[in-house]
PDB file of N, CA and C in Angstrom:
ATOM      1  N   MET A 283     -10.053   9.027  -7.748  1.00  0.00           N
ATOM      2  CA  MET A 283     -11.283   8.287  -7.661  1.00  0.00           C
ATOM      3  C   MET A 283     -12.322   9.034  -8.458  1.00  0.00           C
ATOM      4  N   ASN A 284     -13.137   8.300  -9.090  1.00  0.00           N
ATOM      5  CA  ASN A 284     -14.216   8.882  -9.841  1.00  0.00           C
ATOM      6  C   ASN A 284     -15.141   9.630  -8.887  1.00  0.00           C
ATOM      7  N   HIS A 285     -15.441  10.885  -9.196  1.00  0.00           N
ATOM      8  CA  HIS A 285     -16.299  11.688  -8.324  1.00  0.00           C
ATOM      9  C   HIS A 285     -17.692  11.087  -8.226  1.00  0.00           C
ATOM     10  N   MET A 286     -18.142  10.423  -9.287  1.00  0.00           N
ATOM     11  CA  MET A 286     -19.453   9.787  -9.265  1.00  0.00           C
ATOM     12  C   MET A 286     -19.484   8.674  -8.220  1.00  0.00           C
ATOM     13  N   ILE A 287     -18.389   7.912  -8.130  1.00  0.00           N
ATOM     14  CA  ILE A 287     -18.324   6.835  -7.140  1.00  0.00           C
ATOM     15  C   ILE A 287     -18.396   7.412  -5.739  1.00  0.00           C
ATOM     16  N   LEU A 288     -17.639   8.475  -5.489  1.00  0.00           N
ATOM     17  CA  LEU A 288     -17.671   9.103  -4.171  1.00  0.00           C
ATOM     18  C   LEU A 288     -19.059   9.672  -3.901  1.00  0.00           C
ATOM     19  N   ALA A 289     -19.681  10.248  -4.910  1.00  0.00           N
ATOM     20  CA  ALA A 289     -21.028  10.789  -4.726  1.00  0.00           C
ATOM     21  C   ALA A 289     -22.006   9.683  -4.363  1.00  0.00           C
ATOM     22  N   LEU A 290     -21.902   8.546  -5.036  1.00  0.00           N
ATOM     23  CA  LEU A 290     -22.770   7.421  -4.710  1.00  0.00           C
ATOM     24  C   LEU A 290     -22.509   6.936  -3.293  1.00  0.00           C
ATOM     25  N   CYS A 291     -21.253   6.885  -2.945  1.00  0.00           N
ATOM     26  CA  CYS A 291     -20.874   6.464  -1.593  1.00  0.00           C
ATOM     27  C   CYS A 291     -21.462   7.405  -0.567  1.00  0.00           C
ATOM     28  N   LEU A 292     -21.306   8.674  -0.789  1.00  0.00           N
ATOM     29  CA  LEU A 292     -21.761   9.660   0.176  1.00  0.00           C
ATOM     30  C   LEU A 292     -23.274   9.737   0.202  1.00  0.00           C
ATOM     31  N   GLY A 293     -23.894   9.574  -0.943  1.00  0.00           N
ATOM     32  CA  GLY A 293     -25.350   9.577  -0.982  1.00  0.00           C
ATOM     33  C   GLY A 293     -25.912   8.419  -0.198  1.00  0.00           C
ATOM     34  N   GLY A 294     -25.311   7.249  -0.329  1.00  0.00           N
ATOM     35  CA  GLY A 294     -25.750   6.083   0.424  1.00  0.00           C
ATOM     36  C   GLY A 294     -25.501   6.251   1.898  1.00  0.00           C
ATOM     37  N   ALA A 295     -24.429   6.937   2.241  1.00  0.00           N
ATOM     38  CA  ALA A 295     -24.098   7.115   3.649  1.00  0.00           C
ATOM     39  C   ALA A 295     -25.133   7.986   4.347  1.00  0.00           C
ATOM     40  N   ALA A 296     -25.721   8.896   3.594  1.00  0.00           N
ATOM     41  CA  ALA A 296     -26.680   9.793   4.219  1.00  0.00           C
ATOM     42  C   ALA A 296     -27.918   9.045   4.705  1.00  0.00           C
ATOM     43  N   ILE A 297     -28.233   7.911   4.058  1.00  0.00           N
ATOM     44  CA  ILE A 297     -29.421   7.173   4.464  1.00  0.00           C
ATOM     45  C   ILE A 297     -29.088   5.799   5.016  1.00  0.00           C
ATOM     46  N   GLY A 298     -27.829   5.388   4.926  1.00  0.00           N
ATOM     47  CA  GLY A 298     -27.451   4.057   5.360  1.00  0.00           C
ATOM     48  C   GLY A 298     -26.805   4.040   6.723  1.00  0.00           C
ATOM     49  N   THR A 299     -26.320   2.894   7.123  1.00  0.00           N
ATOM     50  CA  THR A 299     -25.729   2.746   8.435  1.00  0.00           C
ATOM     51  C   THR A 299     -24.259   3.112   8.533  1.00  0.00           C
ATOM     52  N   PRO A 300     -23.468   3.124   7.447  1.00  0.00           N
ATOM     53  CA  PRO A 300     -22.049   3.451   7.641  1.00  0.00           C
ATOM     54  C   PRO A 300     -21.831   4.802   8.300  1.00  0.00           C
ATOM     55  N   LEU A 301     -22.582   5.808   7.894  1.00  0.00           N
ATOM     56  CA  LEU A 301     -22.422   7.127   8.499  1.00  0.00           C
ATOM     57  C   LEU A 301     -22.815   7.076   9.964  1.00  0.00           C
ATOM     58  N   ALA A 302     -23.879   6.379  10.267  1.00  0.00           N
ATOM     59  CA  ALA A 302     -24.300   6.262  11.655  1.00  0.00           C
ATOM     60  C   ALA A 302     -23.209   5.597  12.486  1.00  0.00           C
ATOM     61  N   ALA A 303     -22.517   4.636  11.920  1.00  0.00           N
ATOM     62  CA  ALA A 303     -21.442   3.971  12.652  1.00  0.00           C
ATOM     63  C   ALA A 303     -20.306   4.937  12.948  1.00  0.00           C
ATOM     64  N   ALA A 304     -20.077   5.883  12.050  1.00  0.00           N
ATOM     65  CA  ALA A 304     -19.001   6.850  12.265  1.00  0.00           C
ATOM     66  C   ALA A 304     -19.393   7.892  13.299  1.00  0.00           C
ATOM     67  N   GLU A 305     -20.681   8.028  13.567  1.00  0.00           N
ATOM     68  CA  GLU A 305     -21.159   9.038  14.498  1.00  0.00           C
ATOM     69  C   GLU A 305     -21.605   8.415  15.819  1.00  0.00           C
ATOM     70  N   THR A 306     -20.834   7.481  16.320  1.00  0.00           N
ATOM     71  CA  THR A 306     -21.213   6.775  17.530  1.00  0.00           C
ATOM     72  C   THR A 306     -20.902   7.548  18.788  1.00  0.00           C
ATOM     73  N   GLY A 307     -20.266   8.690  18.646  1.00  0.00           N
ATOM     74  CA  GLY A 307     -19.905   9.460  19.815  1.00  0.00           C
ATOM     75  C   GLY A 307     -18.567   9.053  20.390  1.00  0.00           C
ATOM     76  N   ALA A 308     -17.863   8.165  19.711  1.00  0.00           N
ATOM     77  CA  ALA A 308     -16.539   7.761  20.171  1.00  0.00           C
ATOM     78  C   ALA A 308     -15.619   8.960  20.099  1.00  0.00           C
ATOM     79  N   PRO A 309     -14.668   9.059  21.005  1.00  0.00           N
ATOM     80  CA  PRO A 309     -13.761  10.205  20.978  1.00  0.00           C
ATOM     81  C   PRO A 309     -12.947  10.224  19.687  1.00  0.00           C
ATOM     82  N   ALA A 310     -12.631  11.407  19.244  1.00  0.00           N
ATOM     83  CA  ALA A 310     -11.816  11.555  18.047  1.00  0.00           C
ATOM     84  C   ALA A 310     -10.459  10.906  18.270  1.00  0.00           C
ATOM     85  N   ALA A 311      -9.954  10.273  17.226  1.00  0.00           N
ATOM     86  CA  ALA A 311      -8.672   9.583  17.330  1.00  0.00           C
ATOM     87  C   ALA A 311      -7.535  10.581  17.473  1.00  0.00           C
ATOM     88  N   THR A 312      -6.536  10.189  18.196  1.00  0.00           N
ATOM     89  CA  THR A 312      -5.327  11.000  18.289  1.00  0.00           C
ATOM     90  C   THR A 312      -4.341  10.452  17.281  1.00  0.00           C
ATOM     91  N   HIS A 313      -3.209  11.151  17.122  1.00  0.00           N
ATOM     92  CA  HIS A 313      -2.220  10.670  16.168  1.00  0.00           C
ATOM     93  C   HIS A 313      -1.669   9.315  16.566  1.00  0.00           C
ATOM     94  N   GLU A 314      -1.814   8.936  17.827  1.00  0.00           N
ATOM     95  CA  GLU A 314      -1.315   7.643  18.285  1.00  0.00           C
ATOM     96  C   GLU A 314      -2.225   6.501  17.864  1.00  0.00           C
ATOM     97  N   THR A 315      -3.480   6.777  17.550  1.00  0.00           N
ATOM     98  CA  THR A 315      -4.426   5.717  17.249  1.00  0.00           C
ATOM     99  C   THR A 315      -5.056   5.811  15.865  1.00  0.00           C
ATOM    100  N   MET A 316      -4.582   6.687  15.026  1.00  0.00           N
ATOM    101  CA  MET A 316      -5.201   6.866  13.723  1.00  0.00           C
ATOM    102  C   MET A 316      -5.017   5.626  12.853  1.00  0.00           C
ATOM    103  N   THR A 317      -6.132   5.186  12.249  1.00  0.00           N
ATOM    104  CA  THR A 317      -6.088   4.089  11.276  1.00  0.00           C
ATOM    105  C   THR A 317      -7.119   4.351  10.191  1.00  0.00           C
ATOM    106  N   ALA A 318      -6.959   3.661   9.077  1.00  0.00           N
ATOM    107  CA  ALA A 318      -7.912   3.780   7.975  1.00  0.00           C
ATOM    108  C   ALA A 318      -9.273   3.215   8.356  1.00  0.00           C
ATOM    109  N   GLU A 319      -9.286   2.291   9.295  1.00  0.00           N
ATOM    110  CA  GLU A 319     -10.534   1.637   9.678  1.00  0.00           C
ATOM    111  C   GLU A 319     -11.299   2.374  10.766  1.00  0.00           C
ATOM    112  N   THR A 320     -10.593   3.079  11.650  1.00  0.00           N
ATOM    113  CA  THR A 320     -11.275   3.661  12.806  1.00  0.00           C
ATOM    114  C   THR A 320     -11.311   5.180  12.858  1.00  0.00           C
ATOM    115  N   THR A 321     -10.457   5.837  12.122  1.00  0.00           N
ATOM    116  CA  THR A 321     -10.360   7.292  12.216  1.00  0.00           C
ATOM    117  C   THR A 321     -11.205   7.964  11.138  1.00  0.00           C
ATOM    118  N   PRO A 322     -12.098   8.857  11.514  1.00  0.00           N
ATOM    119  CA  PRO A 322     -12.874   9.577  10.510  1.00  0.00           C
ATOM    120  C   PRO A 322     -11.953  10.336   9.542  1.00  0.00           C
ATOM    121  N   ILE A 323     -12.371  10.371   8.305  1.00  0.00           N
ATOM    122  CA  ILE A 323     -11.590  11.060   7.270  1.00  0.00           C
ATOM    123  C   ILE A 323     -11.337  12.513   7.673  1.00  0.00           C
ATOM    124  N   GLY A 324     -12.311  13.145   8.281  1.00  0.00           N
ATOM    125  CA  GLY A 324     -12.139  14.537   8.708  1.00  0.00           C
ATOM    126  C   GLY A 324     -10.986  14.708   9.673  1.00  0.00           C
ATOM    127  N   ASP A 325     -10.830  13.762  10.603  1.00  0.00           N
ATOM    128  CA  ASP A 325      -9.709  13.837  11.544  1.00  0.00           C
ATOM    129  C   ASP A 325      -8.382  13.687  10.814  1.00  0.00           C
ATOM    130  N   LEU A 326      -8.350  12.799   9.831  1.00  0.00           N
ATOM    131  CA  LEU A 326      -7.121  12.608   9.055  1.00  0.00           C
ATOM    132  C   LEU A 326      -6.786  13.864   8.257  1.00  0.00           C
ATOM    133  N   LEU A 327      -7.799  14.464   7.660  1.00  0.00           N
ATOM    134  CA  LEU A 327      -7.572  15.673   6.862  1.00  0.00           C
ATOM    135  C   LEU A 327      -7.148  16.854   7.718  1.00  0.00           C
ATOM    136  N   ASP A 328      -7.625  16.908   8.955  1.00  0.00           N
ATOM    137  CA  ASP A 328      -7.291  18.027   9.843  1.00  0.00           C
ATOM    138  C   ASP A 328      -5.905  17.906  10.454  1.00  0.00           C
ATOM    139  N   HIS A 329      -5.309  16.746  10.382  1.00  0.00           N
ATOM    140  CA  HIS A 329      -3.963  16.508  10.923  1.00  0.00           C
ATOM    141  C   HIS A 329      -2.986  16.650   9.753  1.00  0.00           C
ATOM    142  N   PRO A 330      -2.125  17.660   9.767  1.00  0.00           N
ATOM    143  CA  PRO A 330      -1.271  17.930   8.599  1.00  0.00           C
ATOM    144  C   PRO A 330      -0.451  16.733   8.115  1.00  0.00           C
ATOM    145  N   GLU A 331       0.138  15.985   9.029  1.00  0.00           N
ATOM    146  CA  GLU A 331       0.958  14.849   8.597  1.00  0.00           C
ATOM    147  C   GLU A 331       0.095  13.720   8.041  1.00  0.00           C
ATOM    148  N   ALA A 332      -1.051  13.490   8.650  1.00  0.00           N
ATOM    149  CA  ALA A 332      -1.957  12.454   8.146  1.00  0.00           C
ATOM    150  C   ALA A 332      -2.510  12.863   6.782  1.00  0.00           C
ATOM    151  N   ARG A 333      -2.825  14.127   6.636  1.00  0.00           N
ATOM    152  CA  ARG A 333      -3.323  14.610   5.339  1.00  0.00           C
ATOM    153  C   ARG A 333      -2.279  14.378   4.242  1.00  0.00           C
ATOM    154  N   ALA A 334      -1.028  14.632   4.549  1.00  0.00           N
ATOM    155  CA  ALA A 334       0.038  14.411   3.564  1.00  0.00           C
ATOM    156  C   ALA A 334       0.114  12.936   3.175  1.00  0.00           C
ATOM    157  N   ILE A 335      -0.106  12.051   4.125  1.00  0.00           N
ATOM    158  CA  ILE A 335      -0.114  10.617   3.832  1.00  0.00           C
ATOM    159  C   ILE A 335      -1.256  10.288   2.876  1.00  0.00           C
ATOM    160  N   LEU A 336      -2.438  10.826   3.154  1.00  0.00           N
ATOM    161  CA  LEU A 336      -3.575  10.588   2.265  1.00  0.00           C
ATOM    162  C   LEU A 336      -3.323  11.161   0.881  1.00  0.00           C
ATOM    163  N   GLU A 337      -2.712  12.329   0.814  1.00  0.00           N
ATOM    164  CA  GLU A 337      -2.429  12.945  -0.485  1.00  0.00           C
ATOM    165  C   GLU A 337      -1.459  12.096  -1.302  1.00  0.00           C
ATOM    166  N   ARG A 338      -0.542  11.403  -0.630  1.00  0.00           N
ATOM    167  CA  ARG A 338       0.401  10.524  -1.341  1.00  0.00           C
ATOM    168  C   ARG A 338      -0.280   9.260  -1.854  1.00  0.00           C
ATOM    169  N   HIS A 339      -1.105   8.653  -1.029  1.00  0.00           N
ATOM    170  CA  HIS A 339      -1.667   7.343  -1.364  1.00  0.00           C
ATOM    171  C   HIS A 339      -3.052   7.397  -2.012  1.00  0.00           C
ATOM    172  N   LEU A 340      -3.826   8.411  -1.683  1.00  0.00           N
ATOM    173  CA  LEU A 340      -5.204   8.517  -2.179  1.00  0.00           C
ATOM    174  C   LEU A 340      -5.516   9.944  -2.632  1.00  0.00           C
ATOM    175  N   PRO A 341      -4.735  10.454  -3.581  1.00  0.00           N
ATOM    176  CA  PRO A 341      -4.920  11.858  -3.980  1.00  0.00           C
ATOM    177  C   PRO A 341      -6.309  12.160  -4.533  1.00  0.00           C
ATOM    178  N   ASP A 342      -6.932  11.209  -5.213  1.00  0.00           N
ATOM    179  CA  ASP A 342      -8.270  11.459  -5.760  1.00  0.00           C
ATOM    180  C   ASP A 342      -9.317  11.601  -4.669  1.00  0.00           C
ATOM    181  N   VAL A 343      -9.124  10.906  -3.566  1.00  0.00           N
ATOM    182  CA  VAL A 343     -10.054  11.028  -2.442  1.00  0.00           C
ATOM    183  C   VAL A 343      -9.911  12.411  -1.823  1.00  0.00           C
ATOM    184  N   VAL A 344      -8.678  12.811  -1.561  1.00  0.00           N
ATOM    185  CA  VAL A 344      -8.427  14.105  -0.919  1.00  0.00           C
ATOM    186  C   VAL A 344      -8.896  15.260  -1.791  1.00  0.00           C
ATOM    187  N   SER A 345      -8.716  15.144  -3.092  1.00  0.00           N
ATOM    188  CA  SER A 345      -9.055  16.258  -3.980  1.00  0.00           C
ATOM    189  C   SER A 345     -10.508  16.249  -4.446  1.00  0.00           C
ATOM    190  N   SER A 346     -11.277  15.265  -4.031  1.00  0.00           N
ATOM    191  CA  SER A 346     -12.677  15.208  -4.432  1.00  0.00           C
ATOM    192  C   SER A 346     -13.414  16.450  -3.952  1.00  0.00           C
ATOM    193  N   ASP A 347     -14.275  16.980  -4.815  1.00  0.00           N
ATOM    194  CA  ASP A 347     -15.044  18.158  -4.428  1.00  0.00           C
ATOM    195  C   ASP A 347     -16.128  17.823  -3.407  1.00  0.00           C
ATOM    196  N   GLN A 348     -16.302  16.544  -3.112  1.00  0.00           N
ATOM    197  CA  GLN A 348     -17.307  16.125  -2.142  1.00  0.00           C
ATOM    198  C   GLN A 348     -16.685  15.520  -0.884  1.00  0.00           C
ATOM    199  N   ILE A 349     -15.388  15.711  -0.693  1.00  0.00           N
ATOM    200  CA  ILE A 349     -14.709  15.097   0.444  1.00  0.00           C
ATOM    201  C   ILE A 349     -15.271  15.587   1.780  1.00  0.00           C
ATOM    202  N   ASP A 350     -15.734  16.811   1.840  1.00  0.00           N
ATOM    203  CA  ASP A 350     -16.266  17.312   3.111  1.00  0.00           C
ATOM    204  C   ASP A 350     -17.477  16.512   3.583  1.00  0.00           C
ATOM    205  N   MET A 351     -18.250  15.969   2.650  1.00  0.00           N
ATOM    206  CA  MET A 351     -19.399  15.160   3.046  1.00  0.00           C
ATOM    207  C   MET A 351     -18.964  13.803   3.603  1.00  0.00           C
ATOM    208  N   ALA A 352     -17.733  13.388   3.308  1.00  0.00           N
ATOM    209  CA  ALA A 352     -17.224  12.098   3.785  1.00  0.00           C
ATOM    210  C   ALA A 352     -16.474  12.224   5.106  1.00  0.00           C
ATOM    211  N   ARG A 353     -16.357  13.421   5.633  1.00  0.00           N
ATOM    212  CA  ARG A 353     -15.554  13.635   6.842  1.00  0.00           C
ATOM    213  C   ARG A 353     -15.929  12.714   8.007  1.00  0.00           C
ATOM    214  N   PRO A 354     -17.190  12.409   8.251  1.00  0.00           N
ATOM    215  CA  PRO A 354     -17.493  11.537   9.390  1.00  0.00           C
ATOM    216  C   PRO A 354     -17.241  10.048   9.109  1.00  0.00           C
ATOM    217  N   MET A 355     -16.996   9.697   7.863  1.00  0.00           N
ATOM    218  CA  MET A 355     -16.781   8.304   7.488  1.00  0.00           C
ATOM    219  C   MET A 355     -15.297   7.954   7.589  1.00  0.00           C
ATOM    220  N   THR A 356     -15.002   6.661   7.593  1.00  0.00           N
ATOM    221  CA  THR A 356     -13.609   6.220   7.560  1.00  0.00           C
ATOM    222  C   THR A 356     -13.241   5.812   6.138  1.00  0.00           C
ATOM    223  N   LEU A 357     -11.945   5.712   5.896  1.00  0.00           N
ATOM    224  CA  LEU A 357     -11.494   5.242   4.592  1.00  0.00           C
ATOM    225  C   LEU A 357     -12.006   3.836   4.327  1.00  0.00           C
ATOM    226  N   LYS A 358     -12.022   3.010   5.346  1.00  0.00           N
ATOM    227  CA  LYS A 358     -12.504   1.632   5.192  1.00  0.00           C
ATOM    228  C   LYS A 358     -13.969   1.625   4.774  1.00  0.00           C
ATOM    229  N   MET A 359     -14.756   2.543   5.306  1.00  0.00           N
ATOM    230  CA  MET A 359     -16.171   2.629   4.937  1.00  0.00           C
ATOM    231  C   MET A 359     -16.354   2.965   3.465  1.00  0.00           C
ATOM    232  N   ILE A 360     -15.598   3.937   2.980  1.00  0.00           N
ATOM    233  CA  ILE A 360     -15.795   4.325   1.582  1.00  0.00           C
ATOM    234  C   ILE A 360     -15.099   3.367   0.620  1.00  0.00           C
ATOM    235  N   GLN A 361     -14.230   2.525   1.128  1.00  0.00           N
ATOM    236  CA  GLN A 361     -13.579   1.530   0.276  1.00  0.00           C
ATOM    237  C   GLN A 361     -14.620   0.619  -0.385  1.00  0.00           C
ATOM    238  N   ALA A 362     -15.672   0.308   0.313  1.00  0.00           N
ATOM    239  CA  ALA A 362     -16.701  -0.570  -0.225  1.00  0.00           C
ATOM    240  C   ALA A 362     -17.321  -0.015  -1.510  1.00  0.00           C
ATOM    241  N   TYR A 363     -17.282   1.287  -1.666  1.00  0.00           N
ATOM    242  CA  TYR A 363     -17.875   1.933  -2.831  1.00  0.00           C
ATOM    243  C   TYR A 363     -16.871   2.190  -3.949  1.00  0.00           C
ATOM    244  N   ALA A 364     -15.592   2.053  -3.651  1.00  0.00           N
ATOM    245  CA  ALA A 364     -14.544   2.306  -4.650  1.00  0.00           C
ATOM    246  C   ALA A 364     -13.371   1.345  -4.436  1.00  0.00           C
ATOM    247  N   PRO A 365     -13.628   0.032  -4.460  1.00  0.00           N
ATOM    248  CA  PRO A 365     -12.566  -0.933  -4.146  1.00  0.00           C
ATOM    249  C   PRO A 365     -11.401  -0.911  -5.126  1.00  0.00           C
ATOM    250  N   ASP A 366     -11.623  -0.450  -6.344  1.00  0.00           N
ATOM    251  CA  ASP A 366     -10.527  -0.381  -7.314  1.00  0.00           C
ATOM    252  C   ASP A 366      -9.608   0.804  -7.044  1.00  0.00           C
ATOM    253  N   SER A 367     -10.130   1.855  -6.429  1.00  0.00           N
ATOM    254  CA  SER A 367      -9.335   3.041  -6.123  1.00  0.00           C
ATOM    255  C   SER A 367      -8.770   3.006  -4.711  1.00  0.00           C
ATOM    256  N   ILE A 368      -9.552   2.483  -3.792  1.00  0.00           N
ATOM    257  CA  ILE A 368      -9.133   2.419  -2.393  1.00  0.00           C
ATOM    258  C   ILE A 368      -8.897   0.943  -2.073  1.00  0.00           C
ATOM    259  N   THR A 369      -7.727   0.476  -2.442  1.00  0.00           N
ATOM    260  CA  THR A 369      -7.408  -0.943  -2.295  1.00  0.00           C
ATOM    261  C   THR A 369      -6.922  -1.269  -0.888  1.00  0.00           C
ATOM    262  N   ASP A 370      -6.954  -2.554  -0.565  1.00  0.00           N
ATOM    263  CA  ASP A 370      -6.408  -2.994   0.718  1.00  0.00           C
ATOM    264  C   ASP A 370      -4.936  -2.626   0.828  1.00  0.00           C
ATOM    265  N   GLU A 371      -4.224  -2.703  -0.287  1.00  0.00           N
ATOM    266  CA  GLU A 371      -2.801  -2.367  -0.283  1.00  0.00           C
ATOM    267  C   GLU A 371      -2.583  -0.895   0.038  1.00  0.00           C
ATOM    268  N   LYS A 372      -3.410  -0.031  -0.539  1.00  0.00           N
ATOM    269  CA  LYS A 372      -3.281   1.401  -0.256  1.00  0.00           C
ATOM    270  C   LYS A 372      -3.629   1.701   1.198  1.00  0.00           C
ATOM    271  N   LEU A 373      -4.668   1.046   1.701  1.00  0.00           N
ATOM    272  CA  LEU A 373      -5.037   1.267   3.099  1.00  0.00           C
ATOM    273  C   LEU A 373      -3.960   0.745   4.037  1.00  0.00           C
ATOM    274  N   ALA A 374      -3.323  -0.357   3.678  1.00  0.00           N
ATOM    275  CA  ALA A 374      -2.224  -0.882   4.494  1.00  0.00           C
ATOM    276  C   ALA A 374      -1.049   0.090   4.495  1.00  0.00           C
ATOM    277  N   ALA A 375      -0.772   0.694   3.337  1.00  0.00           N
ATOM    278  CA  ALA A 375       0.321   1.670   3.257  1.00  0.00           C
ATOM    279  C   ALA A 375      -0.011   2.914   4.082  1.00  0.00           C
ATOM    280  N   VAL A 376      -1.259   3.357   4.022  1.00  0.00           N
ATOM    281  CA  VAL A 376      -1.700   4.499   4.826  1.00  0.00           C
ATOM    282  C   VAL A 376      -1.547   4.155   6.306  1.00  0.00           C
ATOM    283  N   ASP A 377      -2.022   2.980   6.701  1.00  0.00           N
ATOM    284  CA  ASP A 377      -1.927   2.572   8.106  1.00  0.00           C
ATOM    285  C   ASP A 377      -0.480   2.494   8.581  1.00  0.00           C
ATOM    286  N   ALA A 378       0.404   1.975   7.735  1.00  0.00           N
ATOM    287  CA  ALA A 378       1.816   1.868   8.115  1.00  0.00           C
ATOM    288  C   ALA A 378       2.409   3.254   8.383  1.00  0.00           C
ATOM    289  N   GLU A 379       2.088   4.205   7.534  1.00  0.00           N
ATOM    290  CA  GLU A 379       2.609   5.560   7.725  1.00  0.00           C
ATOM    291  C   GLU A 379       1.954   6.252   8.916  1.00  0.00           C
ATOM    292  N   LEU A 380       0.655   6.006   9.107  1.00  0.00           N
ATOM    293  CA  LEU A 380      -0.009   6.591  10.275  1.00  0.00           C
ATOM    294  C   LEU A 380       0.572   6.029  11.561  1.00  0.00           C
ATOM    295  N   ALA A 381       0.880   4.746  11.570  1.00  0.00           N
ATOM    296  CA  ALA A 381       1.489   4.137  12.760  1.00  0.00           C
ATOM    297  C   ALA A 381       2.838   4.756  13.064  1.00  0.00           C
ATOM    298  N   ALA A 382       3.581   5.099  12.017  1.00  0.00           N
ATOM    299  CA  ALA A 382       4.899   5.709  12.202  1.00  0.00           C
ATOM    300  C   ALA A 382       4.787   7.099  12.849  1.00  0.00           C
ATOM    301  N   LEU A 383       3.648   7.777  12.659  1.00  0.00           N
ATOM    302  CA  LEU A 383       3.450   9.092  13.268  1.00  0.00           C
ATOM    303  C   LEU A 383       3.388   8.995  14.789  1.00  0.00           C
ATOM    304  N   ALA A 384       2.951   7.863  15.287  1.00  0.00           N
ATOM    305  CA  ALA A 384       2.780   7.696  16.731  1.00  0.00           C
ATOM    306  C   ALA A 384       4.121   7.520  17.442  1.00  0.00           C
ATOM    307  N   HIS A 385       5.166   7.294  16.678  1.00  0.00           N
ATOM    308  CA  HIS A 385       6.488   7.023  17.317  1.00  0.00           C
ATOM    309  C   HIS A 385       7.380   8.221  17.291  1.00  0.00           C
TER     310      HIS A 385
END
């Protein structure tokens, strides 16, 4: 993913509502409930198997030098800022693999 796109996404999150939505105080997801739509990126990165899934499907997101600023956001949230890089198909593939971790 273009680092500029992620920077724009993260810059908007600092003043917009997507970041606030990620900080609702909801409990952190467990491996049984991780999804691209509900699990903060930070939780995915901190879980070794989930991180490997992200590295396979979204390597540019994981390797971004600004990924730490996106930790409270979900993949679905940042998709709006990079729809060509974070496609519905990629998120579906991530979700399928995350679901397999729960079994």
